[in-house]
CSV table of C-alpha atoms and ligand atoms in Angstrom, one decimal:
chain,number,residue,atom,x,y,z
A,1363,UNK,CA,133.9,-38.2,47.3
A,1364,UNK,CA,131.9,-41.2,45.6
A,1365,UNK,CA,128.8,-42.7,45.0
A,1366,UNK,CA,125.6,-42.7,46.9
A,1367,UNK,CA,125.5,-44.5,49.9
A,1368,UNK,CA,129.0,-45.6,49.6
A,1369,UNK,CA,129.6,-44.5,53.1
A,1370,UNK,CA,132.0,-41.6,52.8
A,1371,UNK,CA,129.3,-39.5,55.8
A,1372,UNK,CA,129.7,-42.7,57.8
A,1373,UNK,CA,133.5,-42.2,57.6
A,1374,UNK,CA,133.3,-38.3,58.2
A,1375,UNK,CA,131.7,-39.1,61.6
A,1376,UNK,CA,134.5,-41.7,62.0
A,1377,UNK,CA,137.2,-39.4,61.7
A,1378,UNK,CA,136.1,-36.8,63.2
A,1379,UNK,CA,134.9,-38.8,66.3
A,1380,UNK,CA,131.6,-36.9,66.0
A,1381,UNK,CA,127.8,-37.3,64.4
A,1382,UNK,CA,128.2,-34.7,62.4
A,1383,UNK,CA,126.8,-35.8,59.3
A,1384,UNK,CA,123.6,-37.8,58.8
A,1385,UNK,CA,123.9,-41.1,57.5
A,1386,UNK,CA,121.5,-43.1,56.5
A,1387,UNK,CA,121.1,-46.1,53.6
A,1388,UNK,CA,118.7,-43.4,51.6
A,1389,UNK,CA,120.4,-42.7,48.3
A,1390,UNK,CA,121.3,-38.7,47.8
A,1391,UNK,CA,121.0,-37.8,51.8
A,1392,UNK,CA,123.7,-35.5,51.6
A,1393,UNK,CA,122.9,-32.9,49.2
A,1394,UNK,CA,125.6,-30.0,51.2
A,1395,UNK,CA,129.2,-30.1,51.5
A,1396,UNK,CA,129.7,-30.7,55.3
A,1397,UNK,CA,133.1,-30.1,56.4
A,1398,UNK,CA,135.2,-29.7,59.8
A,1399,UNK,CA,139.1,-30.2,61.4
A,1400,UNK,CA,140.7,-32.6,63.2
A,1401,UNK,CA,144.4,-33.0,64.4
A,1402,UNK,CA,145.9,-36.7,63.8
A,1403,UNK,CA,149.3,-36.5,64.7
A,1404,UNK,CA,149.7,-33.2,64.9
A,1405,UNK,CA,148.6,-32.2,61.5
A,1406,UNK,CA,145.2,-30.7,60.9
A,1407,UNK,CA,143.4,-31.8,58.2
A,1408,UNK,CA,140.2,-30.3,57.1
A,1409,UNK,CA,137.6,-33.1,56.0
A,1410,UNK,CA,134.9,-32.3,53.6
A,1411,UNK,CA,131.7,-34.6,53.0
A,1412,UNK,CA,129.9,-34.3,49.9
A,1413,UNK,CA,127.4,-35.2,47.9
A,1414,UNK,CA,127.2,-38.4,46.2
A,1415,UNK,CA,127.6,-38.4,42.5
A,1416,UNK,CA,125.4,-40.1,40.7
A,1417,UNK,CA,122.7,-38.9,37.8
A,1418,UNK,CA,119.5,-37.5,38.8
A,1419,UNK,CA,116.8,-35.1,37.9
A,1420,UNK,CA,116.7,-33.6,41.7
A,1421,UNK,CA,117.7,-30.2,41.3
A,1422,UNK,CA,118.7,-29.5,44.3
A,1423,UNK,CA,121.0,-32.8,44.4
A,1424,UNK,CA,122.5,-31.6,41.5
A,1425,UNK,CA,123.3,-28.2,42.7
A,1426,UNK,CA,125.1,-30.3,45.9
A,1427,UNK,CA,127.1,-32.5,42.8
A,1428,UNK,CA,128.3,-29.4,41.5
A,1429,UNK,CA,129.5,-28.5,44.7
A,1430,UNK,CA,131.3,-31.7,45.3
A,1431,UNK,CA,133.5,-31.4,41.8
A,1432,UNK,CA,134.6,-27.7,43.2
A,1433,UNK,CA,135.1,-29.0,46.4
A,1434,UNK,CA,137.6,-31.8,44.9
A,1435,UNK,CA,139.4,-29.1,43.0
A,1436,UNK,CA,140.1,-27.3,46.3
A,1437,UNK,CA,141.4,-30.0,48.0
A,1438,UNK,CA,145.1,-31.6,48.4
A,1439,UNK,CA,144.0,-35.3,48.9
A,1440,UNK,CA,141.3,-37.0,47.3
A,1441,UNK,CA,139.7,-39.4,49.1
A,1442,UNK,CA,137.4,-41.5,46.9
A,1443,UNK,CA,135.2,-43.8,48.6
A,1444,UNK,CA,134.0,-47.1,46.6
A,1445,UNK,CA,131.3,-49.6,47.9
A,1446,UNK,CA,133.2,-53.1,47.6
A,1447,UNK,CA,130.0,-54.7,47.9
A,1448,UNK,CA,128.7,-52.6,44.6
A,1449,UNK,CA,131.0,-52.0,42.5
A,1450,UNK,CA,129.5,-51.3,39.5
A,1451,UNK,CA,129.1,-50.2,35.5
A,1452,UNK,CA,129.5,-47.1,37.1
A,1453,UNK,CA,133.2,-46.9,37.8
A,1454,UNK,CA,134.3,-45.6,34.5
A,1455,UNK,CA,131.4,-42.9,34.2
A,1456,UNK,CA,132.8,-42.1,38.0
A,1457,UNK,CA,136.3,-42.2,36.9
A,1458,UNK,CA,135.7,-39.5,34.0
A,1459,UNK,CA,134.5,-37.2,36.0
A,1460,UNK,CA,137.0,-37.6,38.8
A,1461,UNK,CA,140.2,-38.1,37.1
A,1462,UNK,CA,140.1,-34.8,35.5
A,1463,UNK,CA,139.3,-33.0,38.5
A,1464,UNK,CA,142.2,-34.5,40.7
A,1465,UNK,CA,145.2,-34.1,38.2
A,1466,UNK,CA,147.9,-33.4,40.6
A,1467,UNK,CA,146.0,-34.3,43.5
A,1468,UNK,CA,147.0,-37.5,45.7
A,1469,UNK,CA,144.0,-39.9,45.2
A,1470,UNK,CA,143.4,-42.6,47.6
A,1471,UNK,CA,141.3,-45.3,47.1
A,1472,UNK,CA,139.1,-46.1,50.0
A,1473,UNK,CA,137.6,-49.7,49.7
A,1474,UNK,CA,134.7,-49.3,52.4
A,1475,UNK,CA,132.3,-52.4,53.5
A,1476,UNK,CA,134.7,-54.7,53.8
A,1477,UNK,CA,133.0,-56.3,56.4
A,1478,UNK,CA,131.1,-57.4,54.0
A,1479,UNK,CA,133.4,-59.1,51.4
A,1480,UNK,CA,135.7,-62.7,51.5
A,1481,UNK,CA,139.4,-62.5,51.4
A,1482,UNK,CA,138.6,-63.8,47.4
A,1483,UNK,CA,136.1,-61.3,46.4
A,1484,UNK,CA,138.6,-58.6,47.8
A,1485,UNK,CA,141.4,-60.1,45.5
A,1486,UNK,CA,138.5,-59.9,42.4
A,1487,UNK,CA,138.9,-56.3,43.5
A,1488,UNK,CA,142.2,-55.4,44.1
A,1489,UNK,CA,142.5,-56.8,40.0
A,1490,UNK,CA,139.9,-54.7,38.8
A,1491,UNK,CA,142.0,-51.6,39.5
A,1492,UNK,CA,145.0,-53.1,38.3
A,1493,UNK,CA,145.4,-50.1,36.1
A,1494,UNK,CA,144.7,-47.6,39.1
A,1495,UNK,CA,147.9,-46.1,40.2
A,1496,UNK,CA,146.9,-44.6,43.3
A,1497,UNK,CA,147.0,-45.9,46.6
A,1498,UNK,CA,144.5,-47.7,47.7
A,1499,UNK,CA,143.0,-48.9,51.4
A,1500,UNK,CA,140.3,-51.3,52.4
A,1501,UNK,CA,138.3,-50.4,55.5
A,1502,UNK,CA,134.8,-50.8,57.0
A,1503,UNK,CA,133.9,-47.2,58.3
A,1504,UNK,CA,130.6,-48.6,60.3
A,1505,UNK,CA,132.8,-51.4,61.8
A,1506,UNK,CA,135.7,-49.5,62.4
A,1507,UNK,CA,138.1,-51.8,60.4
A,1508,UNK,CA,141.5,-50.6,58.9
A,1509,UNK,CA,140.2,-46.8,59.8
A,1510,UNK,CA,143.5,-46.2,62.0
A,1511,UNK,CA,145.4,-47.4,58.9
A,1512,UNK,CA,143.1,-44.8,56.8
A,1513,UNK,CA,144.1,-41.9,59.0
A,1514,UNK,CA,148.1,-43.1,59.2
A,1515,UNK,CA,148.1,-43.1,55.2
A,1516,UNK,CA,146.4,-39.5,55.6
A,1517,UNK,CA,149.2,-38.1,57.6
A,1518,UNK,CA,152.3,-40.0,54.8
A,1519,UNK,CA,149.8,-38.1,52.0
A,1520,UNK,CA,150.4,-35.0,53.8
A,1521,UNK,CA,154.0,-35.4,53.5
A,1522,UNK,CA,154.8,-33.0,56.1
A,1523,UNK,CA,158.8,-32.9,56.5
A,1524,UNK,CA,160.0,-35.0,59.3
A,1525,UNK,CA,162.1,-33.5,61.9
A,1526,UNK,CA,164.5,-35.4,63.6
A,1527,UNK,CA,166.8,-34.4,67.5
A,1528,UNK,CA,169.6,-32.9,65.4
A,1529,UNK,CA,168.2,-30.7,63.1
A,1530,UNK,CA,168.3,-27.2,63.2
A,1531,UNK,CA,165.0,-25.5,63.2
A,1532,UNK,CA,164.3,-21.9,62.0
A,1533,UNK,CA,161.5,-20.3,64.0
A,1534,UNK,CA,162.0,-16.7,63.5
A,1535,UNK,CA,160.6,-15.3,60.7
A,1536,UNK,CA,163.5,-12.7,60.2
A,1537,UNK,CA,165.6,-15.2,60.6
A,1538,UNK,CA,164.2,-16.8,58.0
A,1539,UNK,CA,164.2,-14.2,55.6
A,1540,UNK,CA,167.8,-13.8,56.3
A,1541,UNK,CA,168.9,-17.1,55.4
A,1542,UNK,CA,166.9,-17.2,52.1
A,1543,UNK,CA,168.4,-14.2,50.6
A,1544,UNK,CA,171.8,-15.1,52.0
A,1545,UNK,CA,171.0,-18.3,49.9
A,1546,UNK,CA,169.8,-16.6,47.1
A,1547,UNK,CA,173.3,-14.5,47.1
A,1548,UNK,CA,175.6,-16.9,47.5
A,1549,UNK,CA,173.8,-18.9,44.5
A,1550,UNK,CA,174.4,-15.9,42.6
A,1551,UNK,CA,178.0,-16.2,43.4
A,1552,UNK,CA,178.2,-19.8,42.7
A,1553,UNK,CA,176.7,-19.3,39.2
A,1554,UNK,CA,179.1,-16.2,38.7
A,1555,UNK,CA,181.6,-18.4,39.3
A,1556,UNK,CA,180.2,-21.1,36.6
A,1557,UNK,CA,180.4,-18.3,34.3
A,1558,UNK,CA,183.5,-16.6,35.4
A,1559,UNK,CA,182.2,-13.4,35.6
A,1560,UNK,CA,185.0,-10.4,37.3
A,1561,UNK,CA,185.9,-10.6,40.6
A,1562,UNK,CA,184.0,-7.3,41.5
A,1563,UNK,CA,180.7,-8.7,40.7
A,1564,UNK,CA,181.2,-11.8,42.7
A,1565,UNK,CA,182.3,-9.7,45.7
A,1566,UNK,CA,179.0,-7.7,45.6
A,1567,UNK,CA,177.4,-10.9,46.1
A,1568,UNK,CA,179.5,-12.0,48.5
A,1569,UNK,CA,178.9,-9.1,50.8
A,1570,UNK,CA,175.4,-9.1,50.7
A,1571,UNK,CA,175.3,-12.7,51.6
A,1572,UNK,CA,177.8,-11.8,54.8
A,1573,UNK,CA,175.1,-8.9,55.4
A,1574,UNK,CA,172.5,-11.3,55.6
A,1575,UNK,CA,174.1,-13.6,57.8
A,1576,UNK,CA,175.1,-10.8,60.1
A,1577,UNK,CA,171.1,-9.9,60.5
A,1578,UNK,CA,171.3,-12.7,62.5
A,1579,UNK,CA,174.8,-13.1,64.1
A,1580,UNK,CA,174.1,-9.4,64.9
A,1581,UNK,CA,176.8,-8.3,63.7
A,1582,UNK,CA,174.9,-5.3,61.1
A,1583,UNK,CA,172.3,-3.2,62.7
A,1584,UNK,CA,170.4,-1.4,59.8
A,1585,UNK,CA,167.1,0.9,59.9
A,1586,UNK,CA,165.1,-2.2,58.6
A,1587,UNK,CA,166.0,-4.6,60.9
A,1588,UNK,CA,165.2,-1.3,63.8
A,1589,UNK,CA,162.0,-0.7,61.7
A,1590,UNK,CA,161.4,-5.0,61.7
A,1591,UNK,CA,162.1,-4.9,65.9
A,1592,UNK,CA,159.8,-2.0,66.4
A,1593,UNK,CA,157.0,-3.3,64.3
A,1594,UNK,CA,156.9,-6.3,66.0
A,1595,UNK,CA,157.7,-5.5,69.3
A,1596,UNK,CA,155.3,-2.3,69.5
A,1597,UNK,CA,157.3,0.2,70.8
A,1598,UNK,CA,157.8,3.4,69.6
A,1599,UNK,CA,160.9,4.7,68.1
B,696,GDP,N1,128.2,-52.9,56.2
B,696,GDP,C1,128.7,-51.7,56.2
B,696,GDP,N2,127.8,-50.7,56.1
B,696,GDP,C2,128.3,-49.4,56.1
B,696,GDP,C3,129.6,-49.1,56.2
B,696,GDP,N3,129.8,-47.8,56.2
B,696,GDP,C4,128.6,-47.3,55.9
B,696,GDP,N4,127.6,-48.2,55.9
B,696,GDP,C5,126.2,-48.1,55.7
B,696,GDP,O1,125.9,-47.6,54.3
B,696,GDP,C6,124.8,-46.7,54.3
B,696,GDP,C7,125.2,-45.4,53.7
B,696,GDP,O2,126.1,-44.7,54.5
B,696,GDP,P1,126.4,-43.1,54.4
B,696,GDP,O3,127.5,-42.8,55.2
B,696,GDP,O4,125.2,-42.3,54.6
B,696,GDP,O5,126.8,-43.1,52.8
B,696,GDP,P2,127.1,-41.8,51.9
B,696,GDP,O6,125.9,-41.6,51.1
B,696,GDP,O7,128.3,-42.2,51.0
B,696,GDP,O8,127.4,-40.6,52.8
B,696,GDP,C8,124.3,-46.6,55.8
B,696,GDP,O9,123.3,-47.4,56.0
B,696,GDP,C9,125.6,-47.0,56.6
B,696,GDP,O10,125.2,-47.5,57.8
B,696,GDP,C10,130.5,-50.2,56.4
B,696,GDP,O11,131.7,-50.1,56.6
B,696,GDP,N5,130.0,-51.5,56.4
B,697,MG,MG1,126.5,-38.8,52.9
């Protein structure tokens, strides 16, 4: 999201590699939310164009600016496009409508234009939003400057675990399942034990953690895990 003609269609075509959206240096072209995926290091992330926020008395732009505050409510990253060549009085009426919008979203600053700005008038900026605590990234979307460093803060935003050669990795659902209630037992017992509650009680929880476990050693063979193979496996009992 942004202003006008700050260039935020200019970078949808960018990252998704495609003219997708129309760009042009008329103020209020898009008035839709245009939106589509891409994979970037093997995470797919759904990008969304909108309308530029700004006042005006076209209706149907307006309806579009409405769109563009729902659309930032939906979303897990905010990116907000700024023009460094025009920033402007307008940054704090911009910021009140934002910043209320994107509580407990990740906002990223996006800088665009830089091709346009000296190493000086960037460090003017980089004051003026002293006070901003989001990231924040300088890029040129036309020129295609910094854009790779755009998408590589995108995938750190999406803060996807990382899985490294020795991990073990659960890919069964039932499996799963499984090992979260066998957790959730054996917590109980750990608490029990906190609160030295009778031996009985803890060895309930005990067992049912062991019965858990054995769902996946193999070792207990109940009608639900029958009923879980046969659902899954479509054949008839
Ligand atoms: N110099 C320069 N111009 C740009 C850059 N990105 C976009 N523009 C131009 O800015 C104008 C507005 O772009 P557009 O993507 O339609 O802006 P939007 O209204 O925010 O979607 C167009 O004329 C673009 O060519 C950039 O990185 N550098
Ligand atoms: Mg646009």
């Amino acid at each position: 999201m942004g202003e006008t003609n700050v260039g935020k269609s200019t970078l949808l075509n960018v990252l998704l590699n495609e003219e997708k959206a129309i760009v042009s240096d008329i103020h209020g072209t898009t008035r839709d939310v245009i939106e589509d995926s891409v994979n970037i290091n093997g995470i797919t992330f759904r990008f969304i164009d909108t309308a530029g926020i700004r006042d005006t008395k076209d209706k149907i732009e307006n309806m579009g600016i409405e769109r563009t505050y729902q659309k930032i409510e939906q979303a897990s990253i905010v990116l907000w496009i700024l023009d460094c060549t025009q920033l402007s009085e307008h940054i704090e009426w911009l910021t009140d409508r934002i910043a209320k919008r994107a509580i407990g979203k990740k906002v990223i600053l996006v800088f665009n234009k830089i091709d346009k700005i000296t190493e000086d008038e960037r460090d003017v900026l980089t004051q003026m939003f002293e006070q901003f605590e989001g990231e924040r990234i300088y890029i040129s979307a036309r020129e295609r400057i910094n854009t790779d460093g755009l998408q590589n803060a995108l995938v750190a935003a999406a803060q996807l675990p990382e899985i490294n050669p020795g991990d073990v990795v659960v890919s069964n659902i039932r499996h799963y399942e499984a090992l979260q209630n066998a957790h959730f037992s054996i917590c109980r017992v750990i608490d029990g034990l906190d609160s030295g509650i009778s031996g009985d009680f803890l060895s309930q929880d005990i067992r049912e953690c062991m019965h858990f476990l054995g769902e996946i050693t193999g070792q207990i063979s109940n009608d639900e895990i029958l009923g879980n193979i046969f659902g899954k496996f479509c054949i008839g009992k």
